[in-house]
PDB file of C-alpha atoms in Angstrom:
ATOM      1  CA  MET W   1      -0.021  -0.048   0.023  1.00  0.00           C
ATOM      2  CA  LYS W   2       1.196   3.444  -0.834  1.00  0.00           C
ATOM      3  CA  VAL W   3       1.001   6.027   2.062  1.00  0.00           C
ATOM      4  CA  TRP W   4       0.675   9.797   1.841  1.00  0.00           C
ATOM      5  CA  GLY W   5       0.005  12.244   4.696  1.00  0.00           C
ATOM      6  CA  VAL W   6      -1.471  15.553   5.184  1.00  0.00           C
ATOM      7  CA  VAL W   7      -0.162  17.542   8.046  1.00  0.00           C
ATOM      8  CA  GLY W   8      -0.592  21.180   9.446  1.00  0.00           C
ATOM      9  CA  TRP W   9      -1.416  23.205  12.474  1.00  0.00           C
ATOM     10  CA  LYS W  10      -5.068  23.199  13.859  1.00  0.00           C
ATOM     11  CA  ASN W  11      -7.577  24.857  11.635  1.00  0.00           C
ATOM     12  CA  SER W  12      -5.173  24.692   8.630  1.00  0.00           C
ATOM     13  CA  GLY W  13      -7.508  22.805   6.354  1.00  0.00           C
ATOM     14  CA  LYS W  14      -6.243  19.269   6.761  1.00  0.00           C
ATOM     15  CA  THR W  15      -9.529  17.630   7.140  1.00  0.00           C
ATOM     16  CA  GLY W  16     -11.114  19.561   4.223  1.00  0.00           C
ATOM     17  CA  LEU W  17      -8.118  18.655   1.920  1.00  0.00           C
ATOM     18  CA  MET W  18      -8.434  14.978   3.107  1.00  0.00           C
ATOM     19  CA  GLU W  19     -12.035  14.770   2.274  1.00  0.00           C
ATOM     20  CA  ARG W  20     -11.559  16.365  -1.100  1.00  0.00           C
ATOM     21  CA  LEU W  21      -8.664  14.086  -1.885  1.00  0.00           C
ATOM     22  CA  VAL W  22     -10.475  10.940  -0.920  1.00  0.00           C
ATOM     23  CA  SER W  23     -13.376  11.897  -3.267  1.00  0.00           C
ATOM     24  CA  GLU W  24     -10.979  12.833  -6.074  1.00  0.00           C
ATOM     25  CA  PHE W  25      -9.028   9.536  -5.756  1.00  0.00           C
ATOM     26  CA  VAL W  26     -12.262   7.438  -5.475  1.00  0.00           C
ATOM     27  CA  ARG W  27     -13.441   9.308  -8.782  1.00  0.00           C
ATOM     28  CA  ARG W  28     -10.236   8.285 -10.441  1.00  0.00           C
ATOM     29  CA  GLY W  29     -10.863   4.614  -9.493  1.00  0.00           C
ATOM     30  CA  ILE W  30      -8.096   4.493  -6.741  1.00  0.00           C
ATOM     31  CA  ARG W  31      -8.993   2.565  -3.706  1.00  0.00           C
ATOM     32  CA  VAL W  32      -8.333   4.731  -0.618  1.00  0.00           C
ATOM     33  CA  SER W  33      -8.374   4.310   3.195  1.00  0.00           C
ATOM     34  CA  THR W  34      -7.611   6.915   5.861  1.00  0.00           C
ATOM     35  CA  VAL W  35      -5.822   7.011   9.105  1.00  0.00           C
ATOM     36  CA  LYS W  36      -6.624  10.029  11.517  1.00  0.00           C
ATOM     37  CA  HIS W  37      -4.509  10.763  14.438  1.00  0.00           C
ATOM     38  CA  ALA W  38      -6.337  12.466  17.515  1.00  0.00           C
ATOM     39  CA  HIS W  39      -4.435  14.357  20.092  1.00  0.00           C
ATOM     40  CA  HIS W  40      -7.415  14.072  22.618  1.00  0.00           C
ATOM     41  CA  ALA W  41      -9.511  11.347  24.136  1.00  0.00           C
ATOM     42  CA  PHE W  42     -12.309  10.221  21.847  1.00  0.00           C
ATOM     43  CA  ASP W  43     -15.023   7.571  21.812  1.00  0.00           C
ATOM     44  CA  VAL W  44     -16.744   6.101  18.741  1.00  0.00           C
ATOM     45  CA  ASP W  45     -19.059   4.135  21.026  1.00  0.00           C
ATOM     46  CA  GLN W  46     -22.064   5.139  22.891  1.00  0.00           C
ATOM     47  CA  PRO W  47     -22.599   4.533  26.683  1.00  0.00           C
ATOM     48  CA  GLY W  48     -25.206   2.103  27.404  1.00  0.00           C
ATOM     49  CA  ARG W  49     -24.860   0.161  24.012  1.00  0.00           C
ATOM     50  CA  ASP W  50     -23.768  -3.497  24.160  1.00  0.00           C
ATOM     51  CA  SER W  51     -20.349  -2.767  22.677  1.00  0.00           C
ATOM     52  CA  HIS W  52     -19.761  -0.146  25.056  1.00  0.00           C
ATOM     53  CA  ARG W  53     -20.730  -2.489  27.922  1.00  0.00           C
ATOM     54  CA  HIS W  54     -18.268  -5.129  26.571  1.00  0.00           C
ATOM     55  CA  ARG W  55     -15.491  -2.586  26.510  1.00  0.00           C
ATOM     56  CA  GLN W  56     -16.260  -1.244  29.969  1.00  0.00           C
ATOM     57  CA  ALA W  57     -16.380  -4.802  31.279  1.00  0.00           C
ATOM     58  CA  GLY W  58     -12.672  -5.233  30.252  1.00  0.00           C
ATOM     59  CA  ALA W  59     -12.655  -6.610  26.647  1.00  0.00           C
ATOM     60  CA  SER W  60      -9.320  -5.921  24.896  1.00  0.00           C
ATOM     61  CA  GLU W  61     -11.008  -5.599  21.353  1.00  0.00           C
ATOM     62  CA  VAL W  62     -14.668  -5.349  20.529  1.00  0.00           C
ATOM     63  CA  LEU W  63     -15.773  -5.986  16.852  1.00  0.00           C
ATOM     64  CA  LEU W  64     -19.206  -4.639  15.925  1.00  0.00           C
ATOM     65  CA  SER W  65     -20.838  -5.870  12.723  1.00  0.00           C
ATOM     66  CA  SER W  66     -23.965  -5.177  10.718  1.00  0.00           C
ATOM     67  CA  ARG W  67     -25.064  -5.577   7.144  1.00  0.00           C
ATOM     68  CA  GLN W  68     -23.790  -2.085   6.150  1.00  0.00           C
ATOM     69  CA  ARG W  69     -20.357  -1.961   8.168  1.00  0.00           C
ATOM     70  CA  TRP W  70     -18.196  -3.440  10.741  1.00  0.00           C
ATOM     71  CA  ALA W  71     -15.819  -1.707  13.268  1.00  0.00           C
ATOM     72  CA  LEU W  72     -13.043  -2.985  15.487  1.00  0.00           C
ATOM     73  CA  MET W  73     -12.345  -0.989  18.674  1.00  0.00           C
ATOM     74  CA  ALA W  74      -9.210  -1.762  20.647  1.00  0.00           C
ATOM     75  CA  GLU W  75      -8.576  -0.650  24.222  1.00  0.00           C
ATOM     76  CA  LEU W  76      -4.936   0.175  24.982  1.00  0.00           C
ATOM     77  CA  ARG W  77      -5.585  -0.161  28.739  1.00  0.00           C
ATOM     78  CA  GLY W  78      -2.289   1.508  29.558  1.00  0.00           C
ATOM     79  CA  ALA W  79      -0.274   0.136  26.739  1.00  0.00           C
ATOM     80  CA  ASP W  80       1.805   2.525  24.510  1.00  0.00           C
ATOM     81  CA  GLU W  81       0.010   4.129  21.602  1.00  0.00           C
ATOM     82  CA  PRO W  82       0.625   2.029  18.419  1.00  0.00           C
ATOM     83  CA  ASP W  83       2.800   3.831  15.789  1.00  0.00           C
ATOM     84  CA  LEU W  84       1.613   4.456  12.218  1.00  0.00           C
ATOM     85  CA  ASP W  85       3.207   1.228  10.875  1.00  0.00           C
ATOM     86  CA  ALA W  86       1.392  -0.887  13.363  1.00  0.00           C
ATOM     87  CA  LEU W  87      -1.887   0.792  12.556  1.00  0.00           C
ATOM     88  CA  LEU W  88      -1.393   0.463   8.850  1.00  0.00           C
ATOM     89  CA  SER W  89      -0.775  -3.228   9.289  1.00  0.00           C
ATOM     90  CA  LYS W  90      -4.440  -3.557  10.609  1.00  0.00           C
ATOM     91  CA  LEU W  91      -5.873  -2.180   7.335  1.00  0.00           C
ATOM     92  CA  SER W  92      -7.126  -4.256   4.409  1.00  0.00           C
ATOM     93  CA  PRO W  93      -5.047  -3.754   1.345  1.00  0.00           C
ATOM     94  CA  VAL W  94      -5.908  -0.719  -0.775  1.00  0.00           C
ATOM     95  CA  ASP W  95      -4.115   1.375  -3.425  1.00  0.00           C
ATOM     96  CA  LEU W  96      -3.508   4.353  -1.165  1.00  0.00           C
ATOM     97  CA  VAL W  97      -3.744   5.231   2.508  1.00  0.00           C
ATOM     98  CA  LEU W  98      -4.183   8.905   3.331  1.00  0.00           C
ATOM     99  CA  VAL W  99      -2.963   9.866   6.796  1.00  0.00           C
ATOM    100  CA  GLU W 100      -3.986  12.993   8.737  1.00  0.00           C
ATOM    101  CA  GLY W 101      -1.527  13.815  11.438  1.00  0.00           C
ATOM    102  CA  PHE W 102       1.357  11.558  12.486  1.00  0.00           C
ATOM    103  CA  LYS W 103       3.524  14.485  11.837  1.00  0.00           C
ATOM    104  CA  SER W 104       6.715  12.666  12.890  1.00  0.00           C
ATOM    105  CA  ALA W 105       6.254   9.410  11.003  1.00  0.00           C
ATOM    106  CA  ALA W 106       8.414   8.926   7.948  1.00  0.00           C
ATOM    107  CA  HIS W 107       5.874   8.762   5.177  1.00  0.00           C
ATOM    108  CA  PRO W 108       5.688  11.516   2.602  1.00  0.00           C
ATOM    109  CA  LYS W 109       3.381  14.548   3.302  1.00  0.00           C
ATOM    110  CA  ILE W 110       1.861  17.626   2.035  1.00  0.00           C
ATOM    111  CA  GLU W 111       1.474  20.550   4.505  1.00  0.00           C
ATOM    112  CA  ALA W 112      -1.861  22.343   4.611  1.00  0.00           C
ATOM    113  CA  HIS W 113      -1.544  25.958   5.654  1.00  0.00           C
ATOM    114  CA  ARG W 114      -4.084  28.840   5.994  1.00  0.00           C
ATOM    115  CA  ALA W 115      -3.157  32.432   6.617  1.00  0.00           C
ATOM    116  CA  GLU W 116      -5.873  32.975   9.179  1.00  0.00           C
ATOM    117  CA  THR W 117      -4.243  30.641  11.603  1.00  0.00           C
ATOM    118  CA  GLY W 118      -1.258  32.941  11.981  1.00  0.00           C
ATOM    119  CA  THR W 119       1.028  29.994  12.314  1.00  0.00           C
ATOM    120  CA  SER W 120       4.397  29.476  10.530  1.00  0.00           C
ATOM    121  CA  LEU W 121       4.884  26.572   8.261  1.00  0.00           C
ATOM    122  CA  LEU W 122       5.935  23.228   9.577  1.00  0.00           C
ATOM    123  CA  ALA W 123       8.010  22.305   6.484  1.00  0.00           C
ATOM    124  CA  PRO W 124      11.243  23.988   7.644  1.00  0.00           C
ATOM    125  CA  GLU W 125      11.272  21.711  10.804  1.00  0.00           C
ATOM    126  CA  MET W 126       9.674  18.559   9.322  1.00  0.00           C
ATOM    127  CA  PRO W 127      11.361  16.076   7.176  1.00  0.00           C
ATOM    128  CA  GLY W 128       9.044  14.371   4.754  1.00  0.00           C
ATOM    129  CA  VAL W 129       6.994  17.417   3.664  1.00  0.00           C
ATOM    130  CA  MET W 130       7.131  17.177  -0.174  1.00  0.00           C
ATOM    131  CA  ALA W 131       4.698  20.132  -0.883  1.00  0.00           C
ATOM    132  CA  ILE W 132       2.739  23.009   0.573  1.00  0.00           C
ATOM    133  CA  ALA W 133      -1.039  23.557  -0.038  1.00  0.00           C
ATOM    134  CA  SER W 134      -1.829  27.015   1.102  1.00  0.00           C
ATOM    135  CA  ASP W 135      -4.467  29.652   0.647  1.00  0.00           C
ATOM    136  CA  CYS W 136      -1.972  32.489   0.609  1.00  0.00           C
ATOM    137  CA  GLY W 137       0.865  31.147  -1.600  1.00  0.00           C
ATOM    138  CA  ALA W 138       3.145  30.384   1.427  1.00  0.00           C
ATOM    139  CA  GLY W 139       6.080  28.109   0.591  1.00  0.00           C
ATOM    140  CA  PHE W 140       9.467  26.913   1.735  1.00  0.00           C
ATOM    141  CA  GLY W 141      12.575  26.578  -0.349  1.00  0.00           C
ATOM    142  CA  ASP W 142      11.875  24.825  -3.614  1.00  0.00           C
ATOM    143  CA  LEU W 143       9.055  22.672  -2.424  1.00  0.00           C
ATOM    144  CA  PRO W 144       6.105  22.654  -4.938  1.00  0.00           C
ATOM    145  CA  ARG W 145       3.313  24.998  -3.936  1.00  0.00           C
ATOM    146  CA  PHE W 146      -0.426  24.565  -4.523  1.00  0.00           C
ATOM    147  CA  ASP W 147      -3.540  26.441  -3.825  1.00  0.00           C
ATOM    148  CA  LEU W 148      -5.238  24.727  -0.887  1.00  0.00           C
ATOM    149  CA  ASP W 149      -8.463  24.200  -2.979  1.00  0.00           C
ATOM    150  CA  ASP W 150      -6.877  22.903  -6.101  1.00  0.00           C
ATOM    151  CA  THR W 151      -7.590  19.278  -5.229  1.00  0.00           C
ATOM    152  CA  GLY W 152      -6.979  18.044  -8.920  1.00  0.00           C
ATOM    153  CA  ALA W 153      -3.384  19.460  -8.983  1.00  0.00           C
ATOM    154  CA  ILE W 154      -2.649  18.199  -5.513  1.00  0.00           C
ATOM    155  CA  ALA W 155      -3.997  14.732  -6.383  1.00  0.00           C
ATOM    156  CA  ASP W 156      -2.010  14.646  -9.719  1.00  0.00           C
ATOM    157  CA  PHE W 157       1.201  15.493  -7.600  1.00  0.00           C
ATOM    158  CA  ILE W 158       0.607  12.682  -5.168  1.00  0.00           C
ATOM    159  CA  VAL W 159      -0.064  10.178  -8.015  1.00  0.00           C
ATOM    160  CA  ALA W 160       3.016  11.227  -9.666  1.00  0.00           C
ATOM    161  CA  GLU W 161       5.133  10.945  -6.577  1.00  0.00           C
ATOM    162  CA  LEU W 162       3.813   7.621  -5.479  1.00  0.00           C
ATOM    163  CA  GLY W 163       3.612   6.133  -9.041  1.00  0.00           C
ATOM    164  CA  LEU W 164      -0.046   5.335  -8.730  1.00  0.00           C
TER     165      LEU W 164
END
């Protein structure tokens, strides 16, 4: 599986870019999965539901299945957070995995940047950033620059870089 990341500061446009890229790649016939890193506690389950009760009782993993989808939830229970490679190994094979976050992992990335955040670019300090997608033309060195909303050009760049 090919892996490409989208990184940036909070409110930099990462999620919107991810969403548009997934749609664009699917439109092109490329099978895509995503991985999203969260810096906060989150729960995809609802208190009182059977699966939540299983987790609360101490299950290490709970697999929930229906005719429309299945979901596997794993509780770390004090163990270290898995790295990106460990998480990728849990995915079914696809053509491309888009990763939001995981800034320090070694995969190639594009940085999303919006002027309104008032933040500096990550690229100067972050190996693996291969291009910048910005709403204000921000750039670093000779890295390719894209308009943050030019999804087609960004997708073309990723396809060329990964040989898809």
